Amino acid sequence: MDNLEIAKTEQEYTADEIQVLEGLEAVRKRPGMYIGTTGPDGLHHLVYEIVDNSIDEALAGYCDKIEVTILPDNIIRVSDNGRGIPVGINQKMGMPAVTVVFTVLHAGGKFGGGGYKVSGGLHGVGASVVNALSTWLEVKVCDGEKIYRQRYERGNIVSDLEVIGETTSRGTEVTFKADPEIFKETVVYDYAVLEKRLREQAFLNAGIHIVLKDERDENPENHKSESLCFEGGISSFVEYIHRRKSVDLLHENIIYFAAANEENTSSAEIAFQYNTDYTDTILSFANNIRTKEGGTHEEGFKRAITTVMNEYARKLKFLKDSDKNLLGEDFREGMTAVISVKLREAQFEGQTKAKLGNTDIRALVYNVVNEKLRTYFDEHTDVAKLILEKACQAALAREKARHARELVRRKSPLENASLPGKLADCQSRNPEETEVYIVEGDSAGGSAKNGRDRKYQAILPLWGKMLNVEKVREDKIIGNDKLMPVITALGTGIKSDFDITKLRYGKVIIMADADVDGSHIRTLLLTFFFRFMKPLVEQGHVYIAQPPLYRVTKGKTNHYYAYSDEERDRILRELNCKTEIQRYKGLGEMDPEQLWETTMNPDTRIMLKVTVEDAEAADETFKILMGEKVEPRRMFIEENAKYVQNLDI
Ligand code: TSJ
């Protein structure tokens, strides 16, 4: 710290500093390599990169309070009450350590080459990336004696590390403004997005106080604030998930296990509880990073659950000696679980680098769950019985569903004979070129049948009463008069039976009216696909047709179609003469030629491709939609467009 006096003018760069500048220049040139995208995700990522450093300090045991504030002009301030980033001179770089943190690009960035190394000891990773992508950034460090300050602009040092005052407290405060030249789409933070992530971090790190404030509005009355601290850690997380879903619980207490390996270099925590629903929610994390694709920690957990529960199913006479073991999925029905492991050098694999690969973690989690679940069941036989009873019912439903499927198959040995009667199939059998339109309503179905290209396009009109698929087990789906035709027409089967290679059409297109009922049908079908044919959505086979809302006619023969109110107004402005406007209330109002021209012709139509941006979020939203509350449902329908991405075909 004594060396701070070594002042330099801005022109005198050392060789190291030139390297530094070149490093951060690379970040500005290819920001995607370091933060994934320069869209809203990347923008929010900046905040996480900074906060992660404070969380590391908390995990090291030196900090218990972190504050994140969104200031006017979307400036972010993150502060903690840790030791303060060291201000002493770093010998290798010849500058204060804090300056190194903000100006030296650390090797092996998340999205760059090399394997990503997680925080846990690697403080400052990412802070230089945030600095490079900010129009300006200021750091203040309190070391219990002095207050230090340094400022950077687009990653460049613009002021030396200066002493600006005295203090008895310790901590770090970083304030930055994301550079709109980099984040061209938007630099506006979404409070809800930050809140979700910070809440998650508060659950995963029990006892840390995280405060989020939104002070962007000029009227202080409109400021928002959230204080997040959960002494219960991941058990509170399970409780929170259940409360949000407003489900009925199968048993009162949350089951919690924790353990570390012998060298104390890895640790695992597991919390779970059952509700009376039929779906499971398993969230896993490695070093506080969500592992959406699962990995060794999840595998260890699932295996241990299946082993121990099958054993107790026999012990407590739920299974006879001659009975087959239940499957893992039976024991997971209605389960909400959070698995959190912390380890050195986590290996992230999979398509989105969201799958934990470290093999020793599998055994660690398996062993702790295997051992402690036995003890738990011995001490809580009542809970064991409730869980095993539910698993047996799940197995029965699974068997029933299989039986029903076999009956359906056996009834009609000829492949075509089993296709739904209302299906107007196409001539081609090549899924690479075929598509099926799922159409609500018989009149629209008629127009679609007559307007289609029958070589490639099949039409399946829907009728009958739609099931609330969220609350329904597989065995009820099979035989439902509305969904069964969809299943047989697609040919893939559902759930564990799903086989994408049997898909009869490459594109599955939902075509419904642009009104509230149409929205409802679309959402129900999407829910069904998410729940029962997830890979269909994941692999991009599901589309939503976009019929026009208006037809503007000029003179007798010139027709223009508008797909939104704005487009209608634009067309009217451009034509600015005598025109006639027709509003389409439903698909049935269009004649076959119009439907083809506007909605079905692959050369001119606009379709939305349904994505599983965040299957978890979508799933939750569907629960809102299917739940009893009307207001959230209405909101969802209005926001439905969020789940689909524009696609120009
Ligand atoms: F790096 C950063 F800019 F992203 C950042 C770091 C941002 C914020 C808001 C906080 C921090 C941070 C870093 N908080 N606390 C620390 N601690 C250290 O850097 C630290 C302090 C002392 C020692 C030591 O060994 O004495 C070691 C470290 C890593």
mmCIF file with all atom_site columns, C-alpha atoms and ligand atoms in Angstrom, residues 46-58 60 62-63 66-67 77-87 97-98 101-102 121-128 130 137-141 170-175, ligand 1:
data_model
loop_
_atom_site.group_PDB
_atom_site.id
_atom_site.type_symbol
_atom_site.label_atom_id
_atom_site.label_alt_id
_atom_site.label_comp_id
_atom_site.label_asym_id
_atom_site.label_entity_id
_atom_site.label_seq_id
_atom_site.pdbx_PDB_ins_code
_atom_site.Cartn_x
_atom_site.Cartn_y
_atom_site.Cartn_z
_atom_site.occupancy
_atom_site.B_iso_or_equiv
_atom_site.pdbx_formal_charge
_atom_site.auth_seq_id
_atom_site.auth_comp_id
_atom_site.auth_asym_id
_atom_site.auth_atom_id
_atom_site.pdbx_PDB_model_num
ATOM   1  C CA  . LEU A 1 46  ? -22.420 -8.502  -15.936 1.00 0.00 ? 46  LEU A CA  1
ATOM   2  C CA  . VAL A 1 47  ? -24.160 -8.158  -12.594 1.00 0.00 ? 47  VAL A CA  1
ATOM   3  C CA  . TYR A 1 48  ? -23.730 -11.848 -11.763 1.00 0.00 ? 48  TYR A CA  1
ATOM   4  C CA  . GLU A 1 49  ? -20.009 -11.694 -12.579 1.00 0.00 ? 49  GLU A CA  1
ATOM   5  C CA  . ILE A 1 50  ? -19.541 -8.936  -10.025 1.00 0.00 ? 50  ILE A CA  1
ATOM   6  C CA  . VAL A 1 51  ? -21.841 -10.409 -7.373  1.00 0.00 ? 51  VAL A CA  1
ATOM   7  C CA  . ASP A 1 52  ? -20.101 -13.796 -7.653  1.00 0.00 ? 52  ASP A CA  1
ATOM   8  C CA  . ASN A 1 53  ? -16.967 -12.169 -6.275  1.00 0.00 ? 53  ASN A CA  1
ATOM   9  C CA  . SER A 1 54  ? -18.806 -11.009 -3.179  1.00 0.00 ? 54  SER A CA  1
ATOM   10 C CA  . ILE A 1 55  ? -20.358 -14.441 -2.755  1.00 0.00 ? 55  ILE A CA  1
ATOM   11 C CA  . ASP A 1 56  ? -16.868 -15.966 -2.903  1.00 0.00 ? 56  ASP A CA  1
ATOM   12 C CA  . GLU A 1 57  ? -15.838 -13.604 -0.141  1.00 0.00 ? 57  GLU A CA  1
ATOM   13 C CA  . ALA A 1 58  ? -18.875 -14.705 1.859   1.00 0.00 ? 58  ALA A CA  1
ATOM   14 C CA  . ALA A 1 60  ? -14.518 -17.689 2.469   1.00 0.00 ? 60  ALA A CA  1
ATOM   15 C CA  . TYR A 1 62  ? -15.391 -12.824 5.571   1.00 0.00 ? 62  TYR A CA  1
ATOM   16 C CA  . CYS A 1 63  ? -18.626 -11.254 4.391   1.00 0.00 ? 63  CYS A CA  1
ATOM   17 C CA  . ILE A 1 66  ? -24.192 -7.966  -0.282  1.00 0.00 ? 66  ILE A CA  1
ATOM   18 C CA  . GLU A 1 67  ? -26.160 -5.087  -1.733  1.00 0.00 ? 67  GLU A CA  1
ATOM   19 C CA  . ARG A 1 77  ? -23.787 -0.734  -7.813  1.00 0.00 ? 77  ARG A CA  1
ATOM   20 C CA  . VAL A 1 78  ? -22.654 -3.843  -5.954  1.00 0.00 ? 78  VAL A CA  1
ATOM   21 C CA  . SER A 1 79  ? -21.204 -3.601  -2.472  1.00 0.00 ? 79  SER A CA  1
ATOM   22 C CA  . ASP A 1 80  ? -20.208 -6.034  0.241   1.00 0.00 ? 80  ASP A CA  1
ATOM   23 C CA  . ASN A 1 81  ? -18.838 -5.959  3.779   1.00 0.00 ? 81  ASN A CA  1
ATOM   24 C CA  . GLY A 1 82  ? -15.905 -8.277  3.061   1.00 0.00 ? 82  GLY A CA  1
ATOM   25 C CA  . ARG A 1 83  ? -12.204 -7.631  3.512   1.00 0.00 ? 83  ARG A CA  1
ATOM   26 C CA  . GLY A 1 84  ? -11.996 -5.352  0.494   1.00 0.00 ? 84  GLY A CA  1
ATOM   27 C CA  . ILE A 1 85  ? -10.084 -6.253  -2.661  1.00 0.00 ? 85  ILE A CA  1
ATOM   28 C CA  . PRO A 1 86  ? -6.358  -6.006  -1.747  1.00 0.00 ? 86  PRO A CA  1
ATOM   29 C CA  . VAL A 1 87  ? -4.831  -2.661  -2.698  1.00 0.00 ? 87  VAL A CA  1
ATOM   30 C CA  . ALA A 1 97  ? -3.927  -5.960  -6.917  1.00 0.00 ? 97  ALA A CA  1
ATOM   31 C CA  . VAL A 1 98  ? -7.325  -4.294  -7.315  1.00 0.00 ? 98  VAL A CA  1
ATOM   32 C CA  . VAL A 1 101 ? -8.530  -7.536  -10.948 1.00 0.00 ? 101 VAL A CA  1
ATOM   33 C CA  . PHE A 1 102 ? -10.153 -4.965  -13.208 1.00 0.00 ? 102 PHE A CA  1
ATOM   34 C CA  . GLY A 1 121 ? -10.593 -19.185 -4.861  1.00 0.00 ? 121 GLY A CA  1
ATOM   35 C CA  . LEU A 1 122 ? -10.400 -17.550 -8.260  1.00 0.00 ? 122 LEU A CA  1
ATOM   36 C CA  . HIS A 1 123 ? -11.500 -14.099 -7.201  1.00 0.00 ? 123 HIS A CA  1
ATOM   37 C CA  . GLY A 1 124 ? -11.778 -11.382 -9.747  1.00 0.00 ? 124 GLY A CA  1
ATOM   38 C CA  . VAL A 1 125 ? -12.526 -13.665 -12.657 1.00 0.00 ? 125 VAL A CA  1
ATOM   39 C CA  . GLY A 1 126 ? -14.898 -11.728 -14.829 1.00 0.00 ? 126 GLY A CA  1
ATOM   40 C CA  . ALA A 1 127 ? -14.463 -8.320  -13.209 1.00 0.00 ? 127 ALA A CA  1
ATOM   41 C CA  . SER A 1 128 ? -12.119 -7.250  -16.018 1.00 0.00 ? 128 SER A CA  1
ATOM   42 C CA  . VAL A 1 130 ? -17.357 -6.329  -16.941 1.00 0.00 ? 130 VAL A CA  1
ATOM   43 C CA  . LEU A 1 137 ? -16.590 1.618   -13.824 1.00 0.00 ? 137 LEU A CA  1
ATOM   44 C CA  . GLU A 1 138 ? -15.559 2.794   -10.399 1.00 0.00 ? 138 GLU A CA  1
ATOM   45 C CA  . VAL A 1 139 ? -14.277 0.678   -7.540  1.00 0.00 ? 139 VAL A CA  1
ATOM   46 C CA  . LYS A 1 140 ? -14.089 1.763   -3.924  1.00 0.00 ? 140 LYS A CA  1
ATOM   47 C CA  . VAL A 1 141 ? -12.269 -0.332  -1.355  1.00 0.00 ? 141 VAL A CA  1
ATOM   48 C CA  . ARG A 1 170 ? -14.111 -2.802  5.377   1.00 0.00 ? 170 ARG A CA  1
ATOM   49 C CA  . GLY A 1 171 ? -15.654 -3.771  2.106   1.00 0.00 ? 171 GLY A CA  1
ATOM   50 C CA  . THR A 1 172 ? -15.791 -3.355  -1.656  1.00 0.00 ? 172 THR A CA  1
ATOM   51 C CA  . GLU A 1 173 ? -18.124 -1.274  -3.788  1.00 0.00 ? 173 GLU A CA  1
ATOM   52 C CA  . VAL A 1 174 ? -18.227 -1.470  -7.576  1.00 0.00 ? 174 VAL A CA  1
ATOM   53 C CA  . THR A 1 175 ? -20.345 0.860   -9.725  1.00 0.00 ? 175 THR A CA  1
HETATM 54 F F1  . TSJ B 2 .   ? -13.793 -8.267  -8.356  1.00 0.00 ? 1   TSJ B F1  1
HETATM 55 C C1  . TSJ B 2 .   ? -14.891 -7.613  -8.294  1.00 0.00 ? 1   TSJ B C1  1
HETATM 56 F F2  . TSJ B 2 .   ? -14.677 -6.440  -8.753  1.00 0.00 ? 1   TSJ B F2  1
HETATM 57 F F3  . TSJ B 2 .   ? -15.750 -8.131  -9.111  1.00 0.00 ? 1   TSJ B F3  1
HETATM 58 C C2  . TSJ B 2 .   ? -15.458 -7.538  -6.945  1.00 0.00 ? 1   TSJ B C2  1
HETATM 59 C C3  . TSJ B 2 .   ? -14.821 -8.125  -5.872  1.00 0.00 ? 1   TSJ B C3  1
HETATM 60 C C4  . TSJ B 2 .   ? -16.652 -6.862  -6.760  1.00 0.00 ? 1   TSJ B C4  1
HETATM 61 C C5  . TSJ B 2 .   ? -17.208 -6.775  -5.494  1.00 0.00 ? 1   TSJ B C5  1
HETATM 62 C C6  . TSJ B 2 .   ? -18.498 -6.068  -5.300  1.00 0.00 ? 1   TSJ B C6  1
HETATM 63 C C7  . TSJ B 2 .   ? -16.573 -7.350  -4.431  1.00 0.00 ? 1   TSJ B C7  1
HETATM 64 C C8  . TSJ B 2 .   ? -15.367 -8.020  -4.615  1.00 0.00 ? 1   TSJ B C8  1
HETATM 65 C C9  . TSJ B 2 .   ? -14.725 -8.570  -3.461  1.00 0.00 ? 1   TSJ B C9  1
HETATM 66 C C10 . TSJ B 2 .   ? -13.476 -9.128  -3.381  1.00 0.00 ? 1   TSJ B C10 1
HETATM 67 N N1  . TSJ B 2 .   ? -15.239 -8.579  -2.259  1.00 0.00 ? 1   TSJ B N1  1
HETATM 68 N N2  . TSJ B 2 .   ? -14.366 -9.093  -1.410  1.00 0.00 ? 1   TSJ B N2  1
HETATM 69 C C11 . TSJ B 2 .   ? -13.271 -9.434  -2.062  1.00 0.00 ? 1   TSJ B C11 1
HETATM 70 N N3  . TSJ B 2 .   ? -12.190 -9.960  -1.440  1.00 0.00 ? 1   TSJ B N3  1
HETATM 71 C C12 . TSJ B 2 .   ? -10.946 -10.073 -1.969  1.00 0.00 ? 1   TSJ B C12 1
HETATM 72 O O1  . TSJ B 2 .   ? -10.707 -9.790  -3.135  1.00 0.00 ? 1   TSJ B O1  1
HETATM 73 C C13 . TSJ B 2 .   ? -9.878  -10.543 -1.061  1.00 0.00 ? 1   TSJ B C13 1
HETATM 74 C C14 . TSJ B 2 .   ? -9.636  -9.865  0.093   1.00 0.00 ? 1   TSJ B C14 1
HETATM 75 C C15 . TSJ B 2 .   ? -8.611  -10.287 0.934   1.00 0.00 ? 1   TSJ B C15 1
HETATM 76 C C16 . TSJ B 2 .   ? -7.815  -11.335 0.589   1.00 0.00 ? 1   TSJ B C16 1
HETATM 77 C C17 . TSJ B 2 .   ? -6.713  -11.769 1.470   1.00 0.00 ? 1   TSJ B C17 1
HETATM 78 O O2  . TSJ B 2 .   ? -6.154  -12.840 1.193   1.00 0.00 ? 1   TSJ B O2  1
HETATM 79 O O3  . TSJ B 2 .   ? -6.421  -11.059 2.419   1.00 0.00 ? 1   TSJ B O3  1
HETATM 80 C C18 . TSJ B 2 .   ? -8.059  -12.031 -0.569  1.00 0.00 ? 1   TSJ B C18 1
HETATM 81 C C19 . TSJ B 2 .   ? -9.084  -11.615 -1.408  1.00 0.00 ? 1   TSJ B C19 1
HETATM 82 C C20 . TSJ B 2 .   ? -9.333  -12.386 -2.667  1.00 0.00 ? 1   TSJ B C20 1
#
